[in-house]
Structures are given as structure tokens and as C-alpha cells.
Tab-separated table of C-alpha atoms in Angstrom:
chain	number	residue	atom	x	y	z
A	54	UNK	CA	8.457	14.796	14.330
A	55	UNK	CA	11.340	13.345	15.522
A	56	UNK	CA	12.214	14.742	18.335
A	57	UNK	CA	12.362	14.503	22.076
A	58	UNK	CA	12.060	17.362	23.777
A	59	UNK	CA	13.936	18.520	27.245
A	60	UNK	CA	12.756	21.797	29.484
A	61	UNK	CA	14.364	23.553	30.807
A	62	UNK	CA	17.847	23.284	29.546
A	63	UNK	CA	19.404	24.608	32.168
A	64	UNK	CA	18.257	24.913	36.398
A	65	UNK	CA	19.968	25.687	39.280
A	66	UNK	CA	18.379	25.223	42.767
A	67	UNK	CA	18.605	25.093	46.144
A	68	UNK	CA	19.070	22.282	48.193
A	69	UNK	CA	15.658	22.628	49.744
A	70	UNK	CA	14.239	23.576	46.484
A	71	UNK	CA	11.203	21.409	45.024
A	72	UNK	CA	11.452	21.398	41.049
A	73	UNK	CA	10.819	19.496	38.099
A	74	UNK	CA	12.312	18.526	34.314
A	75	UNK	CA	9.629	17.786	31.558
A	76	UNK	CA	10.349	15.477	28.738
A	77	UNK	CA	7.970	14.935	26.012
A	78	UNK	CA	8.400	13.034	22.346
A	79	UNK	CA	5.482	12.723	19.758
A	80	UNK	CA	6.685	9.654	18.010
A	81	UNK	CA	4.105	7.432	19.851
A	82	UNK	CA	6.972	5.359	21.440
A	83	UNK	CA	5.982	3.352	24.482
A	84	UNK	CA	9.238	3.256	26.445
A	85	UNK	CA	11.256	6.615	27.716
A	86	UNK	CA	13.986	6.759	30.006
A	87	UNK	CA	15.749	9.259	31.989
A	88	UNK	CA	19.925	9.022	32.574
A	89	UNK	CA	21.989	11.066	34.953
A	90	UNK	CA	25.392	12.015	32.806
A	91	UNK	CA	28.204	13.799	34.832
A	92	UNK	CA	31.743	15.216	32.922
A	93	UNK	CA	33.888	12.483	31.650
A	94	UNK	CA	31.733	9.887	32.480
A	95	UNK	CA	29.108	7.207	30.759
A	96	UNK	CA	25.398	7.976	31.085
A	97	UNK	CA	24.078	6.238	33.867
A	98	UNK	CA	20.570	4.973	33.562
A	99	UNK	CA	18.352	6.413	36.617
A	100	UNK	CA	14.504	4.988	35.489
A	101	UNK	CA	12.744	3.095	32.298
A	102	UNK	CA	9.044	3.633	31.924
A	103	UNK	CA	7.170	1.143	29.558
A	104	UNK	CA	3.941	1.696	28.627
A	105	UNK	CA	3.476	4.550	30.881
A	106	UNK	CA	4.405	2.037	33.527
A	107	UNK	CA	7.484	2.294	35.855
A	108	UNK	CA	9.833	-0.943	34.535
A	109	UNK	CA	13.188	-0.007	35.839
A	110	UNK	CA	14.696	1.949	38.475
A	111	UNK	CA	18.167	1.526	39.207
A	112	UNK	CA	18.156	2.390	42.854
A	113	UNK	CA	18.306	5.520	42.403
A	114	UNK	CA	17.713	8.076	45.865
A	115	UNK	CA	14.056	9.178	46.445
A	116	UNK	CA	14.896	12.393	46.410
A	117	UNK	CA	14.357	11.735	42.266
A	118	UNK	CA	10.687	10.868	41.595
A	119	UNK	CA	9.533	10.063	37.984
A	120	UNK	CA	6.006	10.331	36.604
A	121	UNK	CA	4.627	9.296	33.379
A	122	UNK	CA	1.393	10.921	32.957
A	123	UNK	CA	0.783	9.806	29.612
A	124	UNK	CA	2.806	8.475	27.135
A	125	UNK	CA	4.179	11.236	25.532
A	126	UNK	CA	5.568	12.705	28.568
A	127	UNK	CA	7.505	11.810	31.170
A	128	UNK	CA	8.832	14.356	34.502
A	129	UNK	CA	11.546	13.914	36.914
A	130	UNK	CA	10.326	15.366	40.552
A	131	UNK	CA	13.685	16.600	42.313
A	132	UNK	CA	13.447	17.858	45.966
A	133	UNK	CA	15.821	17.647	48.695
A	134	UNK	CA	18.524	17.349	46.453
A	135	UNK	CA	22.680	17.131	47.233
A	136	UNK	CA	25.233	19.117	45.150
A	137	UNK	CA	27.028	16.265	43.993
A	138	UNK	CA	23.404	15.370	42.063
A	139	UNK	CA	24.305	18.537	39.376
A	140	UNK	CA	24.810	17.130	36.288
A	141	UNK	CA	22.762	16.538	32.627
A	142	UNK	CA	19.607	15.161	32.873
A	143	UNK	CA	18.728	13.133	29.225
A	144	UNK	CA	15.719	11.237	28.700
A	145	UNK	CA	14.858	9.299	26.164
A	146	UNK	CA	12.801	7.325	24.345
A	147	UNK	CA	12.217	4.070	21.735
A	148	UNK	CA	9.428	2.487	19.936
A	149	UNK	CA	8.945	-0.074	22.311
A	150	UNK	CA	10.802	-1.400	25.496
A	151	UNK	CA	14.290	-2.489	24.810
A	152	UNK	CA	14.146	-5.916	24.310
A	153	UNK	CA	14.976	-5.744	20.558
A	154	UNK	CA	17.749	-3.436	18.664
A	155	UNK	CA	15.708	-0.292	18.138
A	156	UNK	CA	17.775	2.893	18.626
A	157	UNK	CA	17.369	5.673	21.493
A	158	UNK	CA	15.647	8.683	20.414
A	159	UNK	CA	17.802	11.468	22.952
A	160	UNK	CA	16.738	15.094	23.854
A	161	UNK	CA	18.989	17.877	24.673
A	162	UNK	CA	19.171	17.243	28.327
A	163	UNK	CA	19.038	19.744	31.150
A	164	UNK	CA	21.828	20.790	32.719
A	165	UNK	CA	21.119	20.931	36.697
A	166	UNK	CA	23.094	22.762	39.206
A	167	UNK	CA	22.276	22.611	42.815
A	168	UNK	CA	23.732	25.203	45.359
B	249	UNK	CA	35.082	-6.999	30.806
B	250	UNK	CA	32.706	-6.199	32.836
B	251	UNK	CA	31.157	-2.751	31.455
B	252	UNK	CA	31.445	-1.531	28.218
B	253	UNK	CA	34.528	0.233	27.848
B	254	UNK	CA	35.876	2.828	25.229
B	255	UNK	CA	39.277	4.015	24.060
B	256	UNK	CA	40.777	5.907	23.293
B	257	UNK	CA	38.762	8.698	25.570
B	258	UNK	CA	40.129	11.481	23.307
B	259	UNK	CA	41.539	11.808	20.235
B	260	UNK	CA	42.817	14.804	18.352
B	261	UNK	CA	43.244	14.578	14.077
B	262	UNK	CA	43.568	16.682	11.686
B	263	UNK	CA	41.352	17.323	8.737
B	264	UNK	CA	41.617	14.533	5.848
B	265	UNK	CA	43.230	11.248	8.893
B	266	UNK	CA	41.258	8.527	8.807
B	267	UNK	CA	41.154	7.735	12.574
B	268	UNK	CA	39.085	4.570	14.461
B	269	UNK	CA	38.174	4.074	17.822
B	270	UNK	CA	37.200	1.340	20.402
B	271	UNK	CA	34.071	-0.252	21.993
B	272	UNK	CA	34.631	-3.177	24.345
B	273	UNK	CA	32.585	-5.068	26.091
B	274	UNK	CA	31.422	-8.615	27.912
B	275	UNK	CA	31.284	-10.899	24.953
B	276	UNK	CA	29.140	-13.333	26.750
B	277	UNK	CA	25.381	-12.874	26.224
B	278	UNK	CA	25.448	-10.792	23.152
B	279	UNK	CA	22.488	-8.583	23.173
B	280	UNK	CA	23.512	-5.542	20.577
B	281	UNK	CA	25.696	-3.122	20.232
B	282	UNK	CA	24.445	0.807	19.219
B	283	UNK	CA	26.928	3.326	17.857
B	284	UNK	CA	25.935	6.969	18.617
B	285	UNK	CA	27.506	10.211	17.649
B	286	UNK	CA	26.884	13.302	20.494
B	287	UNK	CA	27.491	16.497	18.873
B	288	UNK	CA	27.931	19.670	22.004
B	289	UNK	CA	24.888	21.341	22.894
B	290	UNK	CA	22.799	18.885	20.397
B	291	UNK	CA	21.262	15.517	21.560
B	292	UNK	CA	23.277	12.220	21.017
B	293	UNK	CA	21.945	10.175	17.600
B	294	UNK	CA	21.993	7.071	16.362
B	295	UNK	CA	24.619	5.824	13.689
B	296	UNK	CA	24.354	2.124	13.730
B	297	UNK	CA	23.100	-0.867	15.436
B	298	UNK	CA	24.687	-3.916	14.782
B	299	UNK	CA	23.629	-7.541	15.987
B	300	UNK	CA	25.481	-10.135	14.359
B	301	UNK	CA	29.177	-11.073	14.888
B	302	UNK	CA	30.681	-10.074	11.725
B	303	UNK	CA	28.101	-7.028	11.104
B	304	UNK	CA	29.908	-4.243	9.304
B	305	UNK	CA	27.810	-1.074	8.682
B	306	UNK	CA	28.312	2.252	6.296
B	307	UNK	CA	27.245	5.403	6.533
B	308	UNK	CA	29.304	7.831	4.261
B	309	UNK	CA	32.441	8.153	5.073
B	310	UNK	CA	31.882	5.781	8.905
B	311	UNK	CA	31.913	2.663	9.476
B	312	UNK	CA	31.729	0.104	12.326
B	313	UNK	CA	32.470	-3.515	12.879
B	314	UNK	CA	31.481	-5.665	15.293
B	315	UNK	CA	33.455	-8.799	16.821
B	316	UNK	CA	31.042	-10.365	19.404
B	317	UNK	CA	33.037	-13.316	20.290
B	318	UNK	CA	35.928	-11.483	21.659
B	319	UNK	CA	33.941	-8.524	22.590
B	320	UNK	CA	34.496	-4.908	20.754
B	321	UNK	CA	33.167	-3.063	17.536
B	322	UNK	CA	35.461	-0.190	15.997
B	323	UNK	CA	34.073	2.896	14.445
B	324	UNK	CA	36.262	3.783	11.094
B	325	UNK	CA	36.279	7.308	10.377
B	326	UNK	CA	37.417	8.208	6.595
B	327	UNK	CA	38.828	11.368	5.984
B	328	UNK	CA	37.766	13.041	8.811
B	329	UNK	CA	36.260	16.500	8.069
B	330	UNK	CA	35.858	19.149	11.255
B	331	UNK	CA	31.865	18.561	11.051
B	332	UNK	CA	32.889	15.077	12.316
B	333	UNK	CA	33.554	16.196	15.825
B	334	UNK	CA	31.509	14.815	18.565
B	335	UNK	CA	31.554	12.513	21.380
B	336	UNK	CA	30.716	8.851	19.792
B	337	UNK	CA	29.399	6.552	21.802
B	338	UNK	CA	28.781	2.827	22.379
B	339	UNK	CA	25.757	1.277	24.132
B	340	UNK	CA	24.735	-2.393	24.866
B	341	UNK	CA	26.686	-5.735	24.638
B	342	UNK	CA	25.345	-7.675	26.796
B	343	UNK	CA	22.871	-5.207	28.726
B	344	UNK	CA	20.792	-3.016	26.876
B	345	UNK	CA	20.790	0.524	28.135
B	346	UNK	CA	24.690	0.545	29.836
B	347	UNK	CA	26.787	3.191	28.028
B	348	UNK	CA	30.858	3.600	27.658
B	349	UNK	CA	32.225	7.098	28.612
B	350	UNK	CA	32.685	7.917	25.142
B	351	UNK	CA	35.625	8.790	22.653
B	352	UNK	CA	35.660	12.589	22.164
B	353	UNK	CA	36.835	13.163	18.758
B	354	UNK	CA	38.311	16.498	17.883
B	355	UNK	CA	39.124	17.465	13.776
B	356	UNK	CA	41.454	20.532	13.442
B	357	UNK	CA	40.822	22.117	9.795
């Protein structure tokens, strides 16, 4: 199984709305990462977890709260969130953290909207 | 250079042009530099990772060099075929994780 797996694909909420995206990969890696992607632009990297441990975190608002609860999943809490925050959601994931040349392993991404 | 950079942002071949594309980036520090090919609707996926100034890398009818010392790779496309359009892009140089916006590449049968 190679593959890293996004829900939902796509979610539209509120700005008042409390929700959640779900990422999970079964290809015991020990790092997974989630990057905010809007039209035209690069993927920004939001959060790195390494060994189910919270590495990296690129200043992003706390109105985004990640949790690893074990290491084959990995959640992105959104509440309070802004309009301008709609855009795809990827995480991803590799073997270990990046400190050597292993490749990404990317799901689908979801696709947030928010009213 | 400060970020990693690609160009052109769009390009637009028909079926059978060999075509190529861009990555720049901060050629001090090498770290690596990934190539990765983003189909719509599908997840992005790996084509090459390449380390050492001078790396070339094949897969089929792609290719990629890699020029650390004055900072860009370039992704070779031979023949392009309309199964070969996707977003490619480039990840890395001198950070790990820091992504160009991509080269959307578009193959009209």
C-alpha cells in the first residue's frame, strides 16, 4: 500500500464552523506533513510531524491545529476560520524526517471552502 | 534566488514536441532537488531526486538535469504524448520541503 489517504475531498464551512481533515498512510513512515496550496501558487508548508511529534510549524494561525494520534494518521483541527483560508489541503508523508533525499508520498488533498 | 522558482508557468505543445522546462533555485547550500509530476484530481508523485551537480536521470521518455553550482535542473520531455499532461513540480535546493509554483504542461493530440 502505497498510498496516503485524504477525507474528505471536498468541505465547505462556516466561519464559525468547528471541523476536521483526516490523513492516514500505511507505509510505516515516521514523518507526515500538511501544506496549504491556493490556485497558481507553490504549496506552502503549514506543519511537519516526526515521529508522531510536532517538528515544524511555520507560523501558521491557531485557528489550524494538527494532531498526530499515532503514526499513521495525522488531522488538521480548523475552527474559526477566514475565507481567504479556502484552498487544498495535502498532507504528506516520507520514510523518515527530511533530512536525506527520500521522496514525498502526497494524497489527494481536500479542497476547503469557507463561507 | 531566493525561492525556488519555475518557468515557464505554462506551456502548451502539441503531441510528438519535445518540450523542457525550468527549476531554479539558491545554489548555495545544496540540499536536493525532487522532480514531481501532479496529474488533476490525482495526488502529485515523484519522478526523480537528484543530489549531485551533474546528476542526469531517465525515466522513459523524461529526463532531468541538475546544475547545482549555478542553481536550476531542467525536465526534458521527449515526444510528448497527451497522457503527459500535468503540473510538474520542483521541490528543495537548498531547503527541503519549499516548492516552485509549478509548470503546467498541456499536450494537444
Amino acid at each position: 500500500d502505497t498510498e496516503v489517504t485524504q477525507t474528505p475531498k471536498h468541505l465547505v464551512m462556516g466561519m464559525t464552523n468547528k471541523k476536521s481533515l483526516k490523513c492516514e498512510q500505511h507505509m510505516g513512515h515516521r514523518a507526515m506533513y500538511w501544506y496549504k496550496q491556493k490556485a497558481k501558487k507553490p504549496p506552502e508548508l503549514m506543519f511537519v510531524y516526526s515521529y508522531e511529534k510536532l517538528s515544524i510549524n511555520e507560523s501558521v494561525p491557531s485557528r489550524f491545529s494538527p494532531e498526530c494520534p499515532n503514526s499513521s494518521l495525522l488531522n488538521l483541527h480548523l475552527h474559526a476560520l477566514q475565507p481567504e483560508d479556502s484552498a487544498l489541503y495535502l498532507c504528506a508523508s516520507s520514510q523518515e524526517p527530511r533530512s536525506g533525499s527520500g521522496e514525498l508520498f502526497f494524497g489527494e488533498g481536500s479542497r476547503l471552502t469557507v463561507l | 534566488i531566493l525561492n525556488v522558482e519555475q518557468s515557464p508557468q505554462s506551456l502548451h505543445v502539441q503531441e510528438g514536441d519535445s518540450t523542457n522546462f525550468t527549476c531554479s533555485f539558491p545554489s548555495s547550500n545544496f540540499y536536493a532537488l525532487h522532480w514531481y509530476r501532479w496529474e488533476t484530481a490525482k495526488s502529485p508523485k515523484a519522478l526523480f531526486v537528484m543530489t549531485l551537480n551533474g546528476d542526469e536521470k531517465k525515466k522513459g521518455r523524461i529526463s532531468a538535469t541538475l546544475n547545482t553550482k549555478e542553481g536550476y535542473s531542467y525536465l526534458y520531455i521527449k515526444g510528448s504524448q497527451p497522457e503527459d499532461s500535468a503540473t510538474y513540480l520542483c521541490e528543495g535546493g537548498r531547503r527541503a520541503l519549499t516548492f516552485g509554483s509549478g509548470t503546467r504542461l498541456q499536450v494537444q493530440p
